[in-house]
mmCIF file of C-alpha atoms in Angstrom:
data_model
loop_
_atom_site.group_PDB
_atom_site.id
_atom_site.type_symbol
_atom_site.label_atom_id
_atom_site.label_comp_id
_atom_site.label_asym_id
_atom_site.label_seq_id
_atom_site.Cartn_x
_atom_site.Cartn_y
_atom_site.Cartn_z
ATOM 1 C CA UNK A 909 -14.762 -10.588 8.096
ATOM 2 C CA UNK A 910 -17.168 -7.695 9.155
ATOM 3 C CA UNK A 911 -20.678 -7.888 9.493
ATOM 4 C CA UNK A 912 -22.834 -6.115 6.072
ATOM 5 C CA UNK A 913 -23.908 -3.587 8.371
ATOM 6 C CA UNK A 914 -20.314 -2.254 9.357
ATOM 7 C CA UNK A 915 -18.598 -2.807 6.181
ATOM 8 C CA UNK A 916 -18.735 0.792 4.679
ATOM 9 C CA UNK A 917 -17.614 2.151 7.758
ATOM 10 C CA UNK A 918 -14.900 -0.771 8.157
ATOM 11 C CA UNK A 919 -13.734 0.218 4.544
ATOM 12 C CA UNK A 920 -13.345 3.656 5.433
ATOM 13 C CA UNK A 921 -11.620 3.460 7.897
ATOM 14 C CA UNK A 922 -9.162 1.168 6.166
ATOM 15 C CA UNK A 923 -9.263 3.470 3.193
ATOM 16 C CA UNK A 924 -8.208 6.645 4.952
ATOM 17 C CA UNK A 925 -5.536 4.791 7.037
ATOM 18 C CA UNK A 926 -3.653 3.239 3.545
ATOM 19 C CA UNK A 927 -4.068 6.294 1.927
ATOM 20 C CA UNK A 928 -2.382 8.227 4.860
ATOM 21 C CA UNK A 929 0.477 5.791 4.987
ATOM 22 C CA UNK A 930 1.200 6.062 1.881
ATOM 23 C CA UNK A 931 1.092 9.618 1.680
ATOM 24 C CA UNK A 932 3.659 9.243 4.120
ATOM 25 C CA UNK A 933 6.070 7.306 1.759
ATOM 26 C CA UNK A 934 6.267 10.578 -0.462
ATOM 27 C CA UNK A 935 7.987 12.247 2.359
ATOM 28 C CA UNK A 936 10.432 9.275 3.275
ATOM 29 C CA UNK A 937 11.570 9.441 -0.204
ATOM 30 C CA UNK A 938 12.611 12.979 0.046
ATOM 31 C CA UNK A 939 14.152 12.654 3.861
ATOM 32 C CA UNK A 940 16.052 9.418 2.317
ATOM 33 C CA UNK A 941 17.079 11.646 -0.575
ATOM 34 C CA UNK A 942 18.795 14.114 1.489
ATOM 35 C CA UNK A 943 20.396 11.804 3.657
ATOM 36 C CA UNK A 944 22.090 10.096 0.719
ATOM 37 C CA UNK A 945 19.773 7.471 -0.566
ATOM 38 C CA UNK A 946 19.785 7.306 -4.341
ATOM 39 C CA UNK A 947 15.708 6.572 -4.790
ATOM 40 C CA UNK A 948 15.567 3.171 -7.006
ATOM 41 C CA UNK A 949 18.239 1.722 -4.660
ATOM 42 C CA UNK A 950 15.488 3.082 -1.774
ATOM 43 C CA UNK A 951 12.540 1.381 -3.399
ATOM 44 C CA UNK A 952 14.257 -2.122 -4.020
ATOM 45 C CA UNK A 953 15.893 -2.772 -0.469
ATOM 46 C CA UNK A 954 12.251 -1.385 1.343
ATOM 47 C CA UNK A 955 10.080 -3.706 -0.924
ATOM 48 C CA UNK A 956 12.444 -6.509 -0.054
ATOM 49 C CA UNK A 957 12.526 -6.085 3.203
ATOM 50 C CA UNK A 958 8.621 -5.854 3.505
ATOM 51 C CA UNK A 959 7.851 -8.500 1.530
ATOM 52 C CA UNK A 960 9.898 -11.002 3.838
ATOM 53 C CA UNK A 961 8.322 -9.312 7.152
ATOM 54 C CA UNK A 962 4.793 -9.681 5.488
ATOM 55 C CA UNK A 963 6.050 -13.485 4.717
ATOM 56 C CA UNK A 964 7.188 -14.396 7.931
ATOM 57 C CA UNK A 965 3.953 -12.709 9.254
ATOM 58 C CA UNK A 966 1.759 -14.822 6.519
ATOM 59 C CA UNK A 967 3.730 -18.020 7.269
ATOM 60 C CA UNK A 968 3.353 -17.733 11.416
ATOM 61 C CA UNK A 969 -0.092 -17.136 10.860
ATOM 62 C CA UNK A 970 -0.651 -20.484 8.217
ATOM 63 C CA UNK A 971 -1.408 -18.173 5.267
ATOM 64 C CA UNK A 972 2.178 -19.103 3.591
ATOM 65 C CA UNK A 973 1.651 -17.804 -0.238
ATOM 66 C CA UNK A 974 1.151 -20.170 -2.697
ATOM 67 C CA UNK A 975 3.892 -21.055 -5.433
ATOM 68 C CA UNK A 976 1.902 -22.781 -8.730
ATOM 69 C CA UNK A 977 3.014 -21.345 -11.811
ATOM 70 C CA UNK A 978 -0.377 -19.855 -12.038
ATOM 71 C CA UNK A 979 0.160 -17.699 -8.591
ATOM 72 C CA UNK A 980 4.117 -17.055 -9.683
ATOM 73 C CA UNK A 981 2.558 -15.094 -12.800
ATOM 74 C CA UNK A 982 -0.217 -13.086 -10.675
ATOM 75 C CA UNK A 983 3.093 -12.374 -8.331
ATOM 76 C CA UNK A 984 5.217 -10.837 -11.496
ATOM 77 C CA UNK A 985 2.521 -9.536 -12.918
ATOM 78 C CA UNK A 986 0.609 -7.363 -9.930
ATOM 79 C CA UNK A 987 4.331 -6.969 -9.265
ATOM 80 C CA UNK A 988 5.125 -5.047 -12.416
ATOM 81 C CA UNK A 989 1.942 -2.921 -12.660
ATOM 82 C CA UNK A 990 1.256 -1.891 -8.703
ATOM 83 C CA UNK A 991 4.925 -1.742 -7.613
ATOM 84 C CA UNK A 992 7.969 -1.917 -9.833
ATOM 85 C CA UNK A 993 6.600 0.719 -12.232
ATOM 86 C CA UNK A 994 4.623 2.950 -10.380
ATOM 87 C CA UNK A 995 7.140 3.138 -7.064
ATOM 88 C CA UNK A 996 10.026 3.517 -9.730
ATOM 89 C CA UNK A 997 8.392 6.107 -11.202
ATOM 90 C CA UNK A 998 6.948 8.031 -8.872
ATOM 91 C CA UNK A 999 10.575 7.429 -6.134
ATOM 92 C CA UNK A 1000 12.618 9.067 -9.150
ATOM 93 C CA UNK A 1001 10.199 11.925 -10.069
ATOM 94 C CA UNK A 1002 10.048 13.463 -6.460
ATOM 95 C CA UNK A 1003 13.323 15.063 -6.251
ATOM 96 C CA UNK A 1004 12.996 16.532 -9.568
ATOM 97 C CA UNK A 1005 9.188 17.864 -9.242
ATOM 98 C CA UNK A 1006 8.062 17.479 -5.127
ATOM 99 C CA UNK A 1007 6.876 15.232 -2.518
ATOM 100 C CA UNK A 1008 3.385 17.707 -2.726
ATOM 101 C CA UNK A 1009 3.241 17.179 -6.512
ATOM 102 C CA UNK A 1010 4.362 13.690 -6.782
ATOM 103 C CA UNK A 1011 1.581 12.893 -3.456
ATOM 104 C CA UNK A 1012 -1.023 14.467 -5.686
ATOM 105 C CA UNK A 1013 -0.932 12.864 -8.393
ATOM 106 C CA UNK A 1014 -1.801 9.781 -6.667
ATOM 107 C CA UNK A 1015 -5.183 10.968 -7.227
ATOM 108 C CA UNK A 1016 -5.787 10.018 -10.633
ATOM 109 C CA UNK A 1017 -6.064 6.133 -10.381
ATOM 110 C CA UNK A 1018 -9.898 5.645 -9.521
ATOM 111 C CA UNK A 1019 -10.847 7.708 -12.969
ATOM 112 C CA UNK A 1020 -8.953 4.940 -14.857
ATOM 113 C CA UNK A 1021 -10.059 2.349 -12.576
ATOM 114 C CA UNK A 1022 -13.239 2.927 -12.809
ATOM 115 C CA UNK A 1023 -13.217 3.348 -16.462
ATOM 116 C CA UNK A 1024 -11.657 0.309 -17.257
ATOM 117 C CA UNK A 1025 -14.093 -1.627 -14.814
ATOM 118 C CA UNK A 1026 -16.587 -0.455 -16.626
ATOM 119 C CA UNK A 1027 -15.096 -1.400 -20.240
ATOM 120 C CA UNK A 1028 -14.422 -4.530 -18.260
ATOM 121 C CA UNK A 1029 -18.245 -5.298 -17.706
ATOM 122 C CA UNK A 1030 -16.542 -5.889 -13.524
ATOM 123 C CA UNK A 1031 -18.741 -3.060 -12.214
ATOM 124 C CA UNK A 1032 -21.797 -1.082 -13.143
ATOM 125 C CA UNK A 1033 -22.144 2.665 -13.821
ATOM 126 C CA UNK A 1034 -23.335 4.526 -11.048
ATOM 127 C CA UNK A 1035 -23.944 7.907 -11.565
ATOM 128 C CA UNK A 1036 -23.072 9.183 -7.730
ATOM 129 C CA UNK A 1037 -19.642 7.368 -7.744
ATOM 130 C CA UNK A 1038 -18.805 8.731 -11.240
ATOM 131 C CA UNK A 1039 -19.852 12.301 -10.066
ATOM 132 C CA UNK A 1040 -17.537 11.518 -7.082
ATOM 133 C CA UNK A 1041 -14.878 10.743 -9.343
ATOM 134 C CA UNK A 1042 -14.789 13.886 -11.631
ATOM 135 C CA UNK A 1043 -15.071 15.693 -8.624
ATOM 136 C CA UNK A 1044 -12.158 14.621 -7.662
ATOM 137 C CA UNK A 1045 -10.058 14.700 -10.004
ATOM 138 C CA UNK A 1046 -11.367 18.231 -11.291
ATOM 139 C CA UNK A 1047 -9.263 19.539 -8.271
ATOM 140 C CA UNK A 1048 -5.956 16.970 -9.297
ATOM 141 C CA UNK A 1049 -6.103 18.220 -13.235
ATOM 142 C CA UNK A 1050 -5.926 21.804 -11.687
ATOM 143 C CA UNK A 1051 -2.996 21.309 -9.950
ATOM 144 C CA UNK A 1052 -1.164 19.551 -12.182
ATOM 145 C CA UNK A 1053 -2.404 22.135 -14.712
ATOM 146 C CA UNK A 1054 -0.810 24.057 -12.948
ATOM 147 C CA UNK A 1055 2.392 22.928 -12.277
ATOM 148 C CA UNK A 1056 3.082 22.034 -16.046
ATOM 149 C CA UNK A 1057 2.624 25.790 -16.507
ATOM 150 C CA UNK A 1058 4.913 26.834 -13.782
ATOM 151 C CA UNK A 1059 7.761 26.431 -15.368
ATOM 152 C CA UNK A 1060 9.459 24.984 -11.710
ATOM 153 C CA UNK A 1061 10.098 21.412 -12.929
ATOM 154 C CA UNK A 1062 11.637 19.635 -15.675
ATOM 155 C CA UNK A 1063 8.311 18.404 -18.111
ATOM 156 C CA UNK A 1064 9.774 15.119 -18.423
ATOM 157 C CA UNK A 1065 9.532 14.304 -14.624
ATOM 158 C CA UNK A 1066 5.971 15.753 -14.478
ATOM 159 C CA UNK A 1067 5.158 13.265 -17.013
ATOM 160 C CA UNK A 1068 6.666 10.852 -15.416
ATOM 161 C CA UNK A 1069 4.826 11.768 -12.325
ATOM 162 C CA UNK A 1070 1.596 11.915 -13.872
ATOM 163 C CA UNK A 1071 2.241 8.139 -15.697
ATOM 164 C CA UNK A 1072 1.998 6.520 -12.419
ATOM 165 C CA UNK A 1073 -1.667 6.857 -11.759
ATOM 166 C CA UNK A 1074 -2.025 5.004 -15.616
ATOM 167 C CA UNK A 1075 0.149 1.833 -14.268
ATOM 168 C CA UNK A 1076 -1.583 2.125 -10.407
ATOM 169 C CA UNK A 1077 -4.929 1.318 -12.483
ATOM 170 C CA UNK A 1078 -4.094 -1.601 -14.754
ATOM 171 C CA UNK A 1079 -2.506 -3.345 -11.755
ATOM 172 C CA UNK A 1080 -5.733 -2.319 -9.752
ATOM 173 C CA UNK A 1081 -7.863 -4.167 -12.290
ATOM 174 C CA UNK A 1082 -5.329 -6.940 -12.973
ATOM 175 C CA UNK A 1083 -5.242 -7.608 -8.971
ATOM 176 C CA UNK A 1084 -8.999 -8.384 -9.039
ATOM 177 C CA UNK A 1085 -9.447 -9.717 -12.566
ATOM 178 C CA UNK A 1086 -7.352 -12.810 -11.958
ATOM 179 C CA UNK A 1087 -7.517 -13.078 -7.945
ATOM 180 C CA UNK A 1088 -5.812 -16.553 -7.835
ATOM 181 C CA UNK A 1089 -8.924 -18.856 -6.502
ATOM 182 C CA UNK A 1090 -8.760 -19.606 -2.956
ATOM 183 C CA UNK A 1091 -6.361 -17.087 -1.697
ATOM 184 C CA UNK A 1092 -6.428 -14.982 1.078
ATOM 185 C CA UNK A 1093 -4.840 -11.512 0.838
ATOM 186 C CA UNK A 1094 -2.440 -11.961 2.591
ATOM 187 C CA UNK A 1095 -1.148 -14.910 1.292
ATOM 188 C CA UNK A 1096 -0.722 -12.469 -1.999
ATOM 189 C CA UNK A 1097 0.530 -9.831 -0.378
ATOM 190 C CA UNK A 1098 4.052 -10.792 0.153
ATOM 191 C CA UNK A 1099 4.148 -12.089 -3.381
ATOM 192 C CA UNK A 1100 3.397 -9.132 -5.037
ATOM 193 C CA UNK A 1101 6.162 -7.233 -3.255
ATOM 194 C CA UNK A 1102 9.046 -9.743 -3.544
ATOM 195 C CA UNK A 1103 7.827 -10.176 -7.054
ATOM 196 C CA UNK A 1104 8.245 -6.037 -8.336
ATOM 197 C CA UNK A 1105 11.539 -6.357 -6.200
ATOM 198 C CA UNK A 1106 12.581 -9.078 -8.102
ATOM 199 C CA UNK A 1107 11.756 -7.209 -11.760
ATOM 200 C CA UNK A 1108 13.348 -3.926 -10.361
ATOM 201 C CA UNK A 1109 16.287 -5.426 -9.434
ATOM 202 C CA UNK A 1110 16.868 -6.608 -13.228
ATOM 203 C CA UNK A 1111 17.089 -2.880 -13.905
ATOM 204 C CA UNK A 1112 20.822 -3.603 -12.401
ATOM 205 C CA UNK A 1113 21.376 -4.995 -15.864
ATOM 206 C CA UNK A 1114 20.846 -1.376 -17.415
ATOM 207 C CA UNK A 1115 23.455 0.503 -15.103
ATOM 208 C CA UNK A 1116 20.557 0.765 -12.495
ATOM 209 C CA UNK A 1117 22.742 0.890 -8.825
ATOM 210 C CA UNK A 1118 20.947 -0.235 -6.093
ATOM 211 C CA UNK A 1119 24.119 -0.009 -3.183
ATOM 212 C CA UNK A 1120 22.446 0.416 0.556
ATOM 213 C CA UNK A 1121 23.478 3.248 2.307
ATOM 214 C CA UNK A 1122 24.389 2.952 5.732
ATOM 215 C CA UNK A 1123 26.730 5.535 6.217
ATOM 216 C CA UNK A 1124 24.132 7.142 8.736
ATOM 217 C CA UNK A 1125 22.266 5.841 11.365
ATOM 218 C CA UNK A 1126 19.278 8.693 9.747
ATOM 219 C CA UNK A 1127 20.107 6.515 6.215
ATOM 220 C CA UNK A 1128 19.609 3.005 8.325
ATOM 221 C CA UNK A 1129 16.484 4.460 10.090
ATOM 222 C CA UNK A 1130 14.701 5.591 7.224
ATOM 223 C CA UNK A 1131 14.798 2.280 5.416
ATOM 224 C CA UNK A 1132 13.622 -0.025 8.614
ATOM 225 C CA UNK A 1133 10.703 2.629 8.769
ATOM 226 C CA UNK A 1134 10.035 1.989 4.836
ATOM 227 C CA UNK A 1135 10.433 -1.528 5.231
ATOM 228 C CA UNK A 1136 7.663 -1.269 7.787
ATOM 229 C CA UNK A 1137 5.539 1.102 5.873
ATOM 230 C CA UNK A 1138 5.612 -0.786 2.977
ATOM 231 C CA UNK A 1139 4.868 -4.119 4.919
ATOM 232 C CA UNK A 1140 1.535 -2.884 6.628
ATOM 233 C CA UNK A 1141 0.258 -0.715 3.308
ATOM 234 C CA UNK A 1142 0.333 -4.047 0.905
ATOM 235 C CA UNK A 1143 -1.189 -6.064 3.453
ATOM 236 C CA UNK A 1144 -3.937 -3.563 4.241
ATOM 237 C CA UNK A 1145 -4.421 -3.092 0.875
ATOM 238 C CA UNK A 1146 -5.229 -6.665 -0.344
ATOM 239 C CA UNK A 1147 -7.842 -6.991 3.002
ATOM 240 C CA UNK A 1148 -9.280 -3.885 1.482
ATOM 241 C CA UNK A 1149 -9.641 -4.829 -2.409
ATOM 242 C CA UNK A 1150 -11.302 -7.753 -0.542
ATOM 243 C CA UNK A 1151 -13.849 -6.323 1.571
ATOM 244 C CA UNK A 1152 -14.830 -3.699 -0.757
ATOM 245 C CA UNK A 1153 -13.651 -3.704 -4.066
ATOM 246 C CA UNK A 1154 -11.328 -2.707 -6.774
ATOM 247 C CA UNK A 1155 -12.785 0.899 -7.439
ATOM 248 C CA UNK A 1156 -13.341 1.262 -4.133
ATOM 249 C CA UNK A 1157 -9.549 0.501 -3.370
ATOM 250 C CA UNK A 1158 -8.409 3.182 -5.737
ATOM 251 C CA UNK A 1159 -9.335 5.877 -3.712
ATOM 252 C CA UNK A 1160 -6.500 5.475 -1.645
ATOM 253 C CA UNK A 1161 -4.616 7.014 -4.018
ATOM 254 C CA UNK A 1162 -7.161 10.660 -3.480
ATOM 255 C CA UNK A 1163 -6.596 10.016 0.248
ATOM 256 C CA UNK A 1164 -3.079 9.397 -0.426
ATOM 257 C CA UNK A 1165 -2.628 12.808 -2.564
ATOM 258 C CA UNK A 1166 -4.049 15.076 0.546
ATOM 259 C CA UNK A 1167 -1.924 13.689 2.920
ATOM 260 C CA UNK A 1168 1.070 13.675 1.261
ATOM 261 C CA UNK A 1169 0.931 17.375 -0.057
ATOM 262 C CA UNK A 1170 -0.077 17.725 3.548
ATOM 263 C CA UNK A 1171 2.933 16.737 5.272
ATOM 264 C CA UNK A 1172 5.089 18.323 2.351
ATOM 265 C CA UNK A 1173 4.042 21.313 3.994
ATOM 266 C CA UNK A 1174 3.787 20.968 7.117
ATOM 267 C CA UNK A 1175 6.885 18.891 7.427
ATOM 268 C CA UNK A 1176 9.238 19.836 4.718
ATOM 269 C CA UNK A 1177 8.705 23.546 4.017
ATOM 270 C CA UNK A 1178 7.210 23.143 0.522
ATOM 271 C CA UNK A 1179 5.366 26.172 -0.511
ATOM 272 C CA UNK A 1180 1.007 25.561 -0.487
ATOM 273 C CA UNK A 1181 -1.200 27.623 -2.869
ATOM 274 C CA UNK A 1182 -4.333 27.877 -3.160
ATOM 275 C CA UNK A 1183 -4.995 25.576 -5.898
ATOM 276 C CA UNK A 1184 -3.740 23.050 -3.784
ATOM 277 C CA UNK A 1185 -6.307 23.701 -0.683
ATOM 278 C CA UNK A 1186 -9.360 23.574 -3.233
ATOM 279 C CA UNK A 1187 -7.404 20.481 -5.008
ATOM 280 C CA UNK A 1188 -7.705 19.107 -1.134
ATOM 281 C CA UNK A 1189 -11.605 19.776 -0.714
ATOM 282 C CA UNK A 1190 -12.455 18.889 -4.607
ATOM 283 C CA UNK A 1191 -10.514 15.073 -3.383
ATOM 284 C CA UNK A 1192 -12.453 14.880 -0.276
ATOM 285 C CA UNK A 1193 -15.904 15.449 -1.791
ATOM 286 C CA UNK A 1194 -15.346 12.905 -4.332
ATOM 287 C CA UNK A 1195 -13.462 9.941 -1.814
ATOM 288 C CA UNK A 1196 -16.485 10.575 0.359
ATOM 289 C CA UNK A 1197 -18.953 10.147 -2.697
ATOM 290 C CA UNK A 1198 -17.052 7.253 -4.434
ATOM 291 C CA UNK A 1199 -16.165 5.603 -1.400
ATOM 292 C CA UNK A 1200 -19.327 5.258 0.769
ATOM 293 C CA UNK A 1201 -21.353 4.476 -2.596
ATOM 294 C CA UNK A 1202 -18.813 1.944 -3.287
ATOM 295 C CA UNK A 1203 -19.049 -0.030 0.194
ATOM 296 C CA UNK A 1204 -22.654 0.196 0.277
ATOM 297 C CA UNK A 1205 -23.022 -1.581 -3.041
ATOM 298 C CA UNK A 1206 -20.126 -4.649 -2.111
ATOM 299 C CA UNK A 1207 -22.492 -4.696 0.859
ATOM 300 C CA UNK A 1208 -25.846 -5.701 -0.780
#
């Protein structure tokens, strides 16, 4: 693990690279939706195909993931509340409201985080990182402000959209609340992905279809590259909860919201606005705040 003195800048670094991966996944959901993918069939076949590339990675490197009953719940459970709801959520909202939208509202999670931790007695009130955090999400309420008075998108899908941040939260404090003793994160990792794979894939009960497409070699493509993606962001993420903390760790979501509006722009023609480019500063103001106050004090 990093020395004290490099930790903040460690955690940083980390932070901004999660977030901008999985700003990324916004955009992969809307490519794979226009080359055929229906999104909850998306979402199940790229968790499980990340979580057995992060356990084969785990295993060669003797960090296999531990199978008490204990662990099996903390699987299910961080499961259900970081990835079946959330990804199902947010996967089926973005071709009704926006990959810019939908990245955005990623940005709401440390607010509840860091209002439940508090509730929770599991961190103290700082004044700087709760300035940081209002900051921030000043320029998010805006936006989606915004976009509920727009008129351009169905209200129940902006709902929807803005219910994932609520579910990102309780599985950010459930994650560190009942860290299974002795485990590394990446022996937790691959767990918690197989595990909301496993839950989503009871969905199929319902009606839900989850039938690959591989009528294109685009379609094949973009579901290795999610498979990937979604391999390296979970096992970044649970070195970063680690190193730095649960509130802390929630700011991937701000950094996650910037980029992924980003590269809706840039890369798929969505229109920008000016709400969105002082949404954008408002974020960065309050990751920087939050998330250098935050490293300093797991530090000490």
């Amino acid at each position: 693990m990093a020395g004290t003195q490099h930790r903040p800048i460690l955690a940083l670094a980390l932070l901004f690279t999660v977030g901008a991966l999985m700003g990324l996944t916004s955009i992969l959901v809307k490519l794979a939706g226009n080359a055929g993918w229906q999104p909850m069939a998306y979402l199940l076949w790229g968790l499980l195909g990340g979580g057995l590339l992060l356990l084969l990675f785990a295993w060669a490197r003797g960090e296999r993931p531990g199978m008490s009953l204990t662990q099996q719940r903390y699987y299910l459970a961080s499961g259900l509340l970081s990835i079946a709801v959330p990804n199902g959520l947010l996967f089926s909202s973005i071709g009704h409201v926006g990959a810019g939208f939908a990245s955005m509202c990623l940005a709401f999670p440390p607010l509840f985080t860091y209002l439940l931790a508090l509730a929770l007695r599991m961190e103290a009130l700082s004044r700087i990182r709760l300035v940081g955090i209002c900051i921030g999400l000043s320029g998010s309420l805006l936006l989606a402000l915004g976009k509920l008075h727009g008129g351009d998108s169905p209200g129940l899908w902006v709902v929807a959209a803005l219910c994932v941040p609520v579910f990102l939260a309780l599985g950010n404090i459930y994650r560190a609340r009942y860290w299974p003793s002795g485990a590394t994160p990446l022996s937790l990792a691959p767990g918690m992905l197989l595990g909301g794979a496993l839950l989503l894939g009871l969905t199929a009960l319902f009606g839900v279809g989850f039938s690959p497409n591989l009528n294109s070699p685009l379609a094949v493509g973009l579901i290795l590259v999610q498979m990937l993606l979604f391999a390296a962001v979970y096992a970044l993420f649970f070195i970063l909860q680690k190193l730095a903390g649960t509130v802390f760790l929630s700011q991937i979501g701000s950094v996650a919201a910037i980029t992924g509006a980003a590269m809706a722009i840039g890369l798929l023609g969505e229109q920008g606005s000016l709400s969105l480019a002082l949404a954008a500063l408002c974020i960065v103001i309050g990751v920087l705040l939050v998330a250098w106050r935050g490293a300093q004090e797991k530090a000490q």
